[in-house]
Amino acid sequence: MLINTDSPTSLLREDEDEGLFSRDIHGQLVRLDAPVERDYSRNVTLQIDGQSVTVPMAEPSTDANGNIILDLEGRTTPRYTTIYDAATKLYVRQPGDEAKIPIPVLCHQSHMKPVAVCRLCVVQIYGQKRGKRAAERKLLPACQHQVKEGMEVFTMQDPGPDGERVRQSVKTLTELLAVDQLKPAPRADLEKELAPFNELGRLVERCGADPSRLKREVFAPLQPEAVARKQRLDNSSPVFVTDHSACVLCDRCVRACNEVKGNNIIGRAGKGAMAAIGFDLDQPMGESDCVQCGECMISCPTSAITFNPVASVKPAVKQGTVEKISAAELLKDPLFAGIPPKFLLWQEGLVMRRKVKAGSMLMRQGEAGNTAFIMRSGRYLTTVYKPGQAGTKGFFKAWMGQERKEIAFQVEVTPEDVIVGEMSCLSGSPRSADLKVLEDGEVWEIRRNVLDRLMRLPSQRQKFEKTYRERSLNLVLQSSSIFQGLPKEEYAKIIDYMRTRITFLRINPGQVLFEQGAPADCLYIVRLGYTRIGIRRYEKESRVISRGPGGLIGEIGMLGLAAEDAFKTADEVERALVAVLNQDGVDLAKAIPTGLRTASCSALGQLEVARLSREDFMPMLREFPTLRRRLVERSLGLLIGDRQTNPTIGKYVDQGLYEGSSILALDMDLCIRCDECTKGCAEQHGTHSHGVPVTRLLRDGMRLGNFMVATSCRSCVEAHCMVGCPVDSIHRGKHLQIVIEDHCIGCGLCANNCPYGSIFMVPNEHNAAPKTGQPLHLAQPKAVACDLCDAEGTKDEPEPRCVSSCPHDAAERYSGDELLRLVLAGNGSEKKK
Amino acid sequence: MRIDRSHIPWALAISAVATIAALGYAANLHPGQLPLGLKFPEFLGPVPPARVTYGGTPLGLLFGSVAFGIFLFAAALGIRKKKRLWPIGSVQTWLKAHLWLTILTLPLVVLHSGFRLGGPHTMGLVGLYALVMASGIFGVILQHFLPSLMRANLPREVVFEQIPYLQAHLLESAQKMRAQVAETAALGVGGDTSPQVLCTFLDKECLPYLAIKSSRNPNLKSSQAAAETFKMLRVNVHPEWRPKVGEIQAWCESRRLMDLQTKFQHWLHGWLLLHVPSSMALIIVTVWHAWMGLRFLVSQPI
């Protein structure tokens, strides 16, 4: 921000404190203030290589996954727009255009905070100095330098002398880095598959650099200690290899570990010629607290951190031909161009090519969906059935024609739509539609972690989010009981009405949506996740309920109802509403007094909600009388229900049982504590997964009524554990249970994410270091969770051994609802059978 | 195993078989009294039986053989429990069959014996059988009632095998606190006697209670007595020391619950120490009994 100075004398006076300030190109003192929200609306026009581009002065800060960072009040944090952002806007028109940006980057990645240490993104900047066009004395890094009005930027693409200056600088810098740190791939097969193997090598090619002209012998030799330190090869980890001699100290691994993953293991150690990255207190990687998530390796632009072949992804053959797509082929595709090559090499098999025949089904509504499909050719039909009507019913029902599924909507999709199936892939929820092949074609089936990587690229994210939003709107209304069964015409009108008015929000766990007593300013519909609704009475939380997908939140306050209205009739309330709604020319949002929230609501886990503001809600009540009536009836019903209190429901919510779809509950009136369930579990799974028998359950846990909920995977409806698995080895099985594949690298992220401690990290003896007689026996851990004894999906119904092993019929698997119903009925011993 | 409605079909089936067996026995001994002109099947031997000991008659042998078969089947439950993955029926059905078929052996054995105890050998056998049945029925009763009692009396349970480690951990925590409190007591700051009071309590009550395998300390053994003891202790210490009292109380409460759980666990499974060896002995003696009986039958034909 410019400081207004009335006269040059004031400027001189301030010079005494110049340590805190610096001068701008006009010679005036500037102070770098933090950007503010109003900078979003201030536009700045600048020129890059002669092309004009207008960008906002600031943009909202995003996290590593591209989600906008919100504070506790839901406000964004602005950050200044950089020259690199402006160049991205200018050159990236569609996904894959990132390579067209004429500013090379090495230490910068779009999902990380810029640190400008490599200086490869330098550009020549011209501005106005004392009313004249003047060049900046130094080349400045585009990844960090903020845009200013009237700024002229010259990149290495510019044919003139400024471009030449930039080109020479980038070339020399690249040569200096490459002469010492450009190493071949650690294994010949990798170099063969993808040459050049790393980003530094690619940069050498791009700049036409010749590192061989810079010989290290020219310079003073390093101290032997420094040489030894720089040339360390750390292969203490069974999964990754760290070659310090190839490290360019770009800090990408440091930011990946600390900012992206929040593990805080990697940092800088030493200084000067001794500077290197270090794990914990400069320990070898395998002996540090590193969780081996691989984020540093993927982020590393050189061969400094590479991988060992530990386990490969097994392709799931369903139908048609399935073929792994090589990293080299993927990188040629514009869609995958921005994904780090090492990631694609490390996890080959995460993208599969499927040739599909007309008439075949790619996915079915209600099935587990762990992958998304990128349509390359062919035509496809998406069919969404009304809730509760989809799914395979069995031979006889289907044969007898009893399975009459009512279609909610159908839409044809083509390769122009790029992707389908991404909703369940990202959220871990069951498929929300059937997908039938109409014409022979090819699809690329991608795993969740590949989709996550694609979403990190701003251009891809924009495209996918648009598709996601369009599809989500229909589904969110379909899943809500209030919108079900409406006449088709009215439903279509509601969809049209909401399309432009509804917004989707992602809420972090624990974040409060609203407090009891606050003015009701919007209506929420839960799209994914669960909310905790607590009703306070006499300073005590007297009732707690949870609401999941499709649940409406805040309708009572929006209708202006309060607890004392519970005994009014629906006709009475509606009559009063209609009287106001039908008045002409009034501002409805003001004509009807704003109600107060009758409960507090917060997110129980990751939550996605659709939000409709009060200004849009009121006209909707006038337009759609059937919907209005339903809302009134529902609100009155809830108000009556709010007067009842039941501590069991509070416990049920607090223990997170609402989200379990297969909870192992032991009836403590029957259980004789013989541990047959645990023994049966260990015996059933044998030594296949870990080399030693490992149980998937602990006969210990919290109680609800007569039941004890054992510590065993509950197959949560919204699986917390699946979020962020670096190798996508955890996903849903046939019965929507959680399955951990053999290519798990043991990073422990899923175990940390599971709020119920149901995932155990157990040393994998198949992948253990050879026994050397040392007291410390190292084996790479591998996650283990209950897969309902059907990881392969070969059974029609799951037959968990824990249940069948119990001689006393005490163990049973229930959904959260079933368990609550049993406990409330007080007949624990009357099993669901 | 709780005896609930799911056992009704088993009870009815066993009653029916027992009734049929009793009718057969009656028909064999008193053929003239059979109703509706029914006749005793000829292949089951002469009517009335020629032998004095009923066990040696064809029907008596049948009763004895079926009972012996049931003994063997009942013993196979142990194998079934070890071989969990064998597809030979659910373990729940096996347990119910074990329970009800062994109850069926009661009428069968009585009918096989012809309501006589016989000589010392058969008396010993009957005594062993009675021991097996009594221990088994005792076990059923325990397993019917104890789980509910445990649920009601143990608000939290721990993994049984972990109890010794957890108890050692509690003791260690108490000893650490004792050392800390003793240090403060040695300083004697401000004439506060609370550290001494706590030290004395730890030395005399808490540490012995946590250290001894099955302590009988009357002040801490029951929850009521413990509550009173700690109430008094709170009164005797300065308010700033009361959180420490709370910690000690929690340790003693955990220890009390673990002791109770151990006791319940022993009752729940302790009867097997009698039931299983006596069952094995019963099978061996029954084999001996069958061998001797068959030899007698062969050596002394009618």
PDB file of N, CA and C in Angstrom, chain A residues 668-676 679-680 683-684 699-700 703 705-706 801 803-809 829-830 833, chain B residues 1-2 5 81-85 91-92 95-96 143-144 147-148 150-151 154-161 265 268-269:
ATOM      1  N   MET A 668     -23.909 -57.731  26.000  1.00  0.00           N
ATOM      2  CA  MET A 668     -23.165 -58.051  27.223  1.00  0.00           C
ATOM      3  C   MET A 668     -23.969 -58.923  28.184  1.00  0.00           C
ATOM      4  N   ASP A 669     -25.250 -59.125  27.895  1.00  0.00           N
ATOM      5  CA  ASP A 669     -26.027 -60.068  28.701  1.00  0.00           C
ATOM      6  C   ASP A 669     -25.814 -61.505  28.230  1.00  0.00           C
ATOM      7  N   LEU A 670     -25.214 -61.643  27.058  1.00  0.00           N
ATOM      8  CA  LEU A 670     -24.975 -62.980  26.514  1.00  0.00           C
ATOM      9  C   LEU A 670     -23.493 -63.333  26.478  1.00  0.00           C
ATOM     10  N   CYS A 671     -22.678 -62.316  26.332  1.00  0.00           N
ATOM     11  CA  CYS A 671     -21.240 -62.552  26.128  1.00  0.00           C
ATOM     12  C   CYS A 671     -20.595 -63.115  27.397  1.00  0.00           C
ATOM     13  N   ILE A 672     -19.864 -64.230  27.249  1.00  0.00           N
ATOM     14  CA  ILE A 672     -19.193 -64.795  28.428  1.00  0.00           C
ATOM     15  C   ILE A 672     -17.696 -64.491  28.396  1.00  0.00           C
ATOM     16  N   ARG A 673     -17.300 -63.520  27.604  1.00  0.00           N
ATOM     17  CA  ARG A 673     -15.911 -63.024  27.541  1.00  0.00           C
ATOM     18  C   ARG A 673     -14.931 -64.165  27.227  1.00  0.00           C
ATOM     19  N   CYS A 674     -15.305 -64.998  26.249  1.00  0.00           N
ATOM     20  CA  CYS A 674     -14.449 -66.137  25.918  1.00  0.00           C
ATOM     21  C   CYS A 674     -13.444 -65.791  24.823  1.00  0.00           C
ATOM     22  N   ASP A 675     -13.628 -64.633  24.163  1.00  0.00           N
ATOM     23  CA  ASP A 675     -12.723 -64.150  23.112  1.00  0.00           C
ATOM     24  C   ASP A 675     -12.717 -65.021  21.864  1.00  0.00           C
ATOM     25  N   GLU A 676     -13.753 -65.830  21.701  1.00  0.00           N
ATOM     26  CA  GLU A 676     -13.819 -66.655  20.491  1.00  0.00           C
ATOM     27  C   GLU A 676     -13.915 -65.771  19.247  1.00  0.00           C
ATOM     28  N   LYS A 679     -10.387 -64.687  18.394  1.00  0.00           N
ATOM     29  CA  LYS A 679      -9.605 -65.826  17.902  1.00  0.00           C
ATOM     30  C   LYS A 679     -10.080 -66.223  16.499  1.00  0.00           C
ATOM     31  N   GLY A 680     -11.393 -66.227  16.328  1.00  0.00           N
ATOM     32  CA  GLY A 680     -11.964 -66.584  15.018  1.00  0.00           C
ATOM     33  C   GLY A 680     -11.481 -65.624  13.948  1.00  0.00           C
ATOM     34  N   GLU A 683      -7.855 -66.277  13.061  1.00  0.00           N
ATOM     35  CA  GLU A 683      -7.699 -67.533  12.330  1.00  0.00           C
ATOM     36  C   GLU A 683      -8.223 -67.406  10.901  1.00  0.00           C
ATOM     37  N   GLN A 684      -9.330 -66.695  10.753  1.00  0.00           N
ATOM     38  CA  GLN A 684      -9.935 -66.525   9.428  1.00  0.00           C
ATOM     39  C   GLN A 684      -8.958 -65.854   8.457  1.00  0.00           C
ATOM     40  N   ARG A 699     -11.840 -56.876  21.626  1.00  0.00           N
ATOM     41  CA  ARG A 699     -13.098 -57.020  22.390  1.00  0.00           C
ATOM     42  C   ARG A 699     -13.080 -56.008  23.537  1.00  0.00           C
ATOM     43  N   ASP A 700     -13.159 -54.775  23.151  1.00  0.00           N
ATOM     44  CA  ASP A 700     -13.108 -53.694  24.117  1.00  0.00           C
ATOM     45  C   ASP A 700     -13.715 -52.474  23.430  1.00  0.00           C
ATOM     46  N   ARG A 703     -19.915 -48.530  25.613  1.00  0.00           N
ATOM     47  CA  ARG A 703     -21.185 -49.254  25.727  1.00  0.00           C
ATOM     48  C   ARG A 703     -22.364 -48.392  25.313  1.00  0.00           C
ATOM     49  N   GLY A 705     -26.419 -49.023  25.960  1.00  0.00           N
ATOM     50  CA  GLY A 705     -27.422 -49.940  26.514  1.00  0.00           C
ATOM     51  C   GLY A 705     -26.745 -51.221  26.961  1.00  0.00           C
ATOM     52  N   ASN A 706     -27.312 -52.355  26.523  1.00  0.00           N
ATOM     53  CA  ASN A 706     -26.747 -53.652  26.897  1.00  0.00           C
ATOM     54  C   ASN A 706     -25.563 -54.043  26.036  1.00  0.00           C
ATOM     55  N   ARG A 801     -16.488 -63.645  10.464  1.00  0.00           N
ATOM     56  CA  ARG A 801     -16.153 -64.776  11.329  1.00  0.00           C
ATOM     57  C   ARG A 801     -16.380 -64.444  12.798  1.00  0.00           C
ATOM     58  N   VAL A 803     -18.781 -63.001  14.090  1.00  0.00           N
ATOM     59  CA  VAL A 803     -20.177 -63.292  14.433  1.00  0.00           C
ATOM     60  C   VAL A 803     -20.406 -64.795  14.470  1.00  0.00           C
ATOM     61  N   SER A 804     -19.904 -65.485  13.433  1.00  0.00           N
ATOM     62  CA  SER A 804     -20.177 -66.926  13.389  1.00  0.00           C
ATOM     63  C   SER A 804     -19.372 -67.694  14.431  1.00  0.00           C
ATOM     64  N   SER A 805     -18.275 -67.104  14.927  1.00  0.00           N
ATOM     65  CA  SER A 805     -17.463 -67.811  15.939  1.00  0.00           C
ATOM     66  C   SER A 805     -18.064 -67.728  17.327  1.00  0.00           C
ATOM     67  N   CYS A 806     -18.962 -66.805  17.537  1.00  0.00           N
ATOM     68  CA  CYS A 806     -19.477 -66.614  18.891  1.00  0.00           C
ATOM     69  C   CYS A 806     -20.441 -67.745  19.251  1.00  0.00           C
ATOM     70  N   PRO A 807     -20.099 -68.570  20.228  1.00  0.00           N
ATOM     71  CA  PRO A 807     -20.966 -69.716  20.547  1.00  0.00           C
ATOM     72  C   PRO A 807     -22.265 -69.279  21.223  1.00  0.00           C
ATOM     73  N   HIS A 808     -22.298 -68.067  21.721  1.00  0.00           N
ATOM     74  CA  HIS A 808     -23.432 -67.655  22.548  1.00  0.00           C
ATOM     75  C   HIS A 808     -24.325 -66.641  21.867  1.00  0.00           C
ATOM     76  N   ASP A 809     -24.130 -66.453  20.578  1.00  0.00           N
ATOM     77  CA  ASP A 809     -24.978 -65.536  19.810  1.00  0.00           C
ATOM     78  C   ASP A 809     -24.909 -64.105  20.350  1.00  0.00           C
ATOM     79  N   SER A 829     -31.439 -58.712  23.700  1.00  0.00           N
ATOM     80  CA  SER A 829     -31.273 -60.140  23.417  1.00  0.00           C
ATOM     81  C   SER A 829     -32.095 -60.598  22.222  1.00  0.00           C
ATOM     82  N   GLU A 830     -33.075 -59.793  21.846  1.00  0.00           N
ATOM     83  CA  GLU A 830     -33.864 -60.150  20.665  1.00  0.00           C
ATOM     84  C   GLU A 830     -33.101 -59.664  19.449  1.00  0.00           C
ATOM     85  N   LYS A 833     -31.971 -61.218  13.838  1.00  0.00           N
ATOM     86  CA  LYS A 833     -32.407 -62.444  13.155  1.00  0.00           C
ATOM     87  C   LYS A 833     -33.864 -62.699  13.474  1.00  0.00           C
TER      88      LYS A 833
ATOM     89  N   MET B   1     -24.265 -69.457  27.993  1.00  0.00           N
ATOM     90  CA  MET B   1     -25.354 -69.325  27.009  1.00  0.00           C
ATOM     91  C   MET B   1     -26.663 -69.058  27.725  1.00  0.00           C
ATOM     92  N   ARG B   2     -27.343 -68.024  27.227  1.00  0.00           N
ATOM     93  CA  ARG B   2     -28.615 -67.686  27.858  1.00  0.00           C
ATOM     94  C   ARG B   2     -29.713 -68.601  27.301  1.00  0.00           C
ATOM     95  N   ARG B   5     -35.899 -68.057  24.152  1.00  0.00           N
ATOM     96  CA  ARG B   5     -36.924 -68.662  23.304  1.00  0.00           C
ATOM     97  C   ARG B   5     -36.347 -69.565  22.217  1.00  0.00           C
ATOM     98  N   LYS B  81     -14.605 -76.155  18.516  1.00  0.00           N
ATOM     99  CA  LYS B  81     -14.180 -74.798  18.898  1.00  0.00           C
ATOM    100  C   LYS B  81     -12.761 -74.499  18.429  1.00  0.00           C
ATOM    101  N   LYS B  82     -11.947 -75.535  18.369  1.00  0.00           N
ATOM    102  CA  LYS B  82     -10.572 -75.318  17.906  1.00  0.00           C
ATOM    103  C   LYS B  82     -10.533 -75.155  16.389  1.00  0.00           C
ATOM    104  N   LYS B  83     -11.374 -75.928  15.703  1.00  0.00           N
ATOM    105  CA  LYS B  83     -11.378 -75.881  14.241  1.00  0.00           C
ATOM    106  C   LYS B  83     -12.512 -74.968  13.782  1.00  0.00           C
ATOM    107  N   ARG B  84     -12.253 -73.694  13.910  1.00  0.00           N
ATOM    108  CA  ARG B  84     -13.314 -72.711  13.660  1.00  0.00           C
ATOM    109  C   ARG B  84     -13.681 -72.617  12.184  1.00  0.00           C
ATOM    110  N   LEU B  85     -12.734 -72.919  11.329  1.00  0.00           N
ATOM    111  CA  LEU B  85     -12.986 -72.701   9.906  1.00  0.00           C
ATOM    112  C   LEU B  85     -13.615 -73.913   9.215  1.00  0.00           C
ATOM    113  N   VAL B  91     -21.201 -72.888  15.285  1.00  0.00           N
ATOM    114  CA  VAL B  91     -20.782 -73.222  16.649  1.00  0.00           C
ATOM    115  C   VAL B  91     -21.940 -73.005  17.632  1.00  0.00           C
ATOM    116  N   GLN B  92     -22.844 -72.090  17.292  1.00  0.00           N
ATOM    117  CA  GLN B  92     -24.017 -71.870  18.151  1.00  0.00           C
ATOM    118  C   GLN B  92     -24.896 -73.130  18.190  1.00  0.00           C
ATOM    119  N   LEU B  95     -23.289 -75.827  20.217  1.00  0.00           N
ATOM    120  CA  LEU B  95     -23.388 -75.622  21.662  1.00  0.00           C
ATOM    121  C   LEU B  95     -24.783 -75.979  22.174  1.00  0.00           C
ATOM    122  N   LYS B  96     -25.788 -75.593  21.384  1.00  0.00           N
ATOM    123  CA  LYS B  96     -27.163 -75.939  21.793  1.00  0.00           C
ATOM    124  C   LYS B  96     -27.345 -77.457  21.788  1.00  0.00           C
ATOM    125  N   GLN B 143     -23.479 -69.171  33.240  1.00  0.00           N
ATOM    126  CA  GLN B 143     -23.411 -68.410  31.988  1.00  0.00           C
ATOM    127  C   GLN B 143     -24.741 -67.729  31.674  1.00  0.00           C
ATOM    128  N   HIS B 144     -25.800 -68.219  32.273  1.00  0.00           N
ATOM    129  CA  HIS B 144     -27.105 -67.575  32.065  1.00  0.00           C
ATOM    130  C   HIS B 144     -27.191 -66.271  32.861  1.00  0.00           C
ATOM    131  N   PRO B 147     -23.250 -62.997  32.983  1.00  0.00           N
ATOM    132  CA  PRO B 147     -23.000 -61.871  32.076  1.00  0.00           C
ATOM    133  C   PRO B 147     -23.825 -60.628  32.430  1.00  0.00           C
ATOM    134  N   SER B 148     -25.090 -60.825  32.799  1.00  0.00           N
ATOM    135  CA  SER B 148     -25.925 -59.666  33.160  1.00  0.00           C
ATOM    136  C   SER B 148     -25.409 -59.020  34.443  1.00  0.00           C
ATOM    137  N   MET B 150     -22.352 -59.080  35.497  1.00  0.00           N
ATOM    138  CA  MET B 150     -21.101 -58.385  35.154  1.00  0.00           C
ATOM    139  C   MET B 150     -21.404 -57.037  34.518  1.00  0.00           C
ATOM    140  N   ARG B 151     -22.373 -57.042  33.604  1.00  0.00           N
ATOM    141  CA  ARG B 151     -22.712 -55.792  32.927  1.00  0.00           C
ATOM    142  C   ARG B 151     -23.186 -54.747  33.936  1.00  0.00           C
ATOM    143  N   LEU B 154     -20.004 -54.000  36.513  1.00  0.00           N
ATOM    144  CA  LEU B 154     -18.729 -53.516  35.969  1.00  0.00           C
ATOM    145  C   LEU B 154     -19.017 -52.459  34.909  1.00  0.00           C
ATOM    146  N   PRO B 155     -19.030 -51.199  35.299  1.00  0.00           N
ATOM    147  CA  PRO B 155     -19.324 -50.169  34.290  1.00  0.00           C
ATOM    148  C   PRO B 155     -18.282 -50.115  33.186  1.00  0.00           C
ATOM    149  N   ARG B 156     -17.070 -50.545  33.488  1.00  0.00           N
ATOM    150  CA  ARG B 156     -16.075 -50.662  32.416  1.00  0.00           C
ATOM    151  C   ARG B 156     -15.245 -51.911  32.663  1.00  0.00           C
ATOM    152  N   GLU B 157     -14.914 -52.550  31.571  1.00  0.00           N
ATOM    153  CA  GLU B 157     -14.098 -53.765  31.667  1.00  0.00           C
ATOM    154  C   GLU B 157     -12.821 -53.551  30.887  1.00  0.00           C
ATOM    155  N   VAL B 158     -11.833 -54.341  31.203  1.00  0.00           N
ATOM    156  CA  VAL B 158     -10.581 -54.285  30.443  1.00  0.00           C
ATOM    157  C   VAL B 158     -10.348 -55.664  29.847  1.00  0.00           C
ATOM    158  N   VAL B 159      -9.382 -55.731  28.954  1.00  0.00           N
ATOM    159  CA  VAL B 159      -9.053 -57.044  28.382  1.00  0.00           C
ATOM    160  C   VAL B 159      -8.470 -57.895  29.518  1.00  0.00           C
ATOM    161  N   PHE B 160      -9.069 -59.052  29.746  1.00  0.00           N
ATOM    162  CA  PHE B 160      -8.752 -59.848  30.929  1.00  0.00           C
ATOM    163  C   PHE B 160      -7.250 -60.149  31.030  1.00  0.00           C
ATOM    164  N   GLU B 161      -6.662 -60.497  29.893  1.00  0.00           N
ATOM    165  CA  GLU B 161      -5.236 -60.864  29.901  1.00  0.00           C
ATOM    166  C   GLU B 161      -4.343 -59.677  30.277  1.00  0.00           C
ATOM    167  N   GLN B 265     -14.713 -63.505  36.050  1.00  0.00           N
ATOM    168  CA  GLN B 265     -14.113 -64.297  34.975  1.00  0.00           C
ATOM    169  C   GLN B 265     -13.821 -65.706  35.474  1.00  0.00           C
ATOM    170  N   LEU B 268     -17.017 -67.545  35.704  1.00  0.00           N
ATOM    171  CA  LEU B 268     -17.579 -67.849  34.379  1.00  0.00           C
ATOM    172  C   LEU B 268     -16.915 -69.050  33.732  1.00  0.00           C
ATOM    173  N   HIS B 269     -15.624 -69.175  33.932  1.00  0.00           N
ATOM    174  CA  HIS B 269     -14.893 -70.228  33.223  1.00  0.00           C
ATOM    175  C   HIS B 269     -14.296 -71.287  34.141  1.00  0.00           C
TER     176      HIS B 269
END
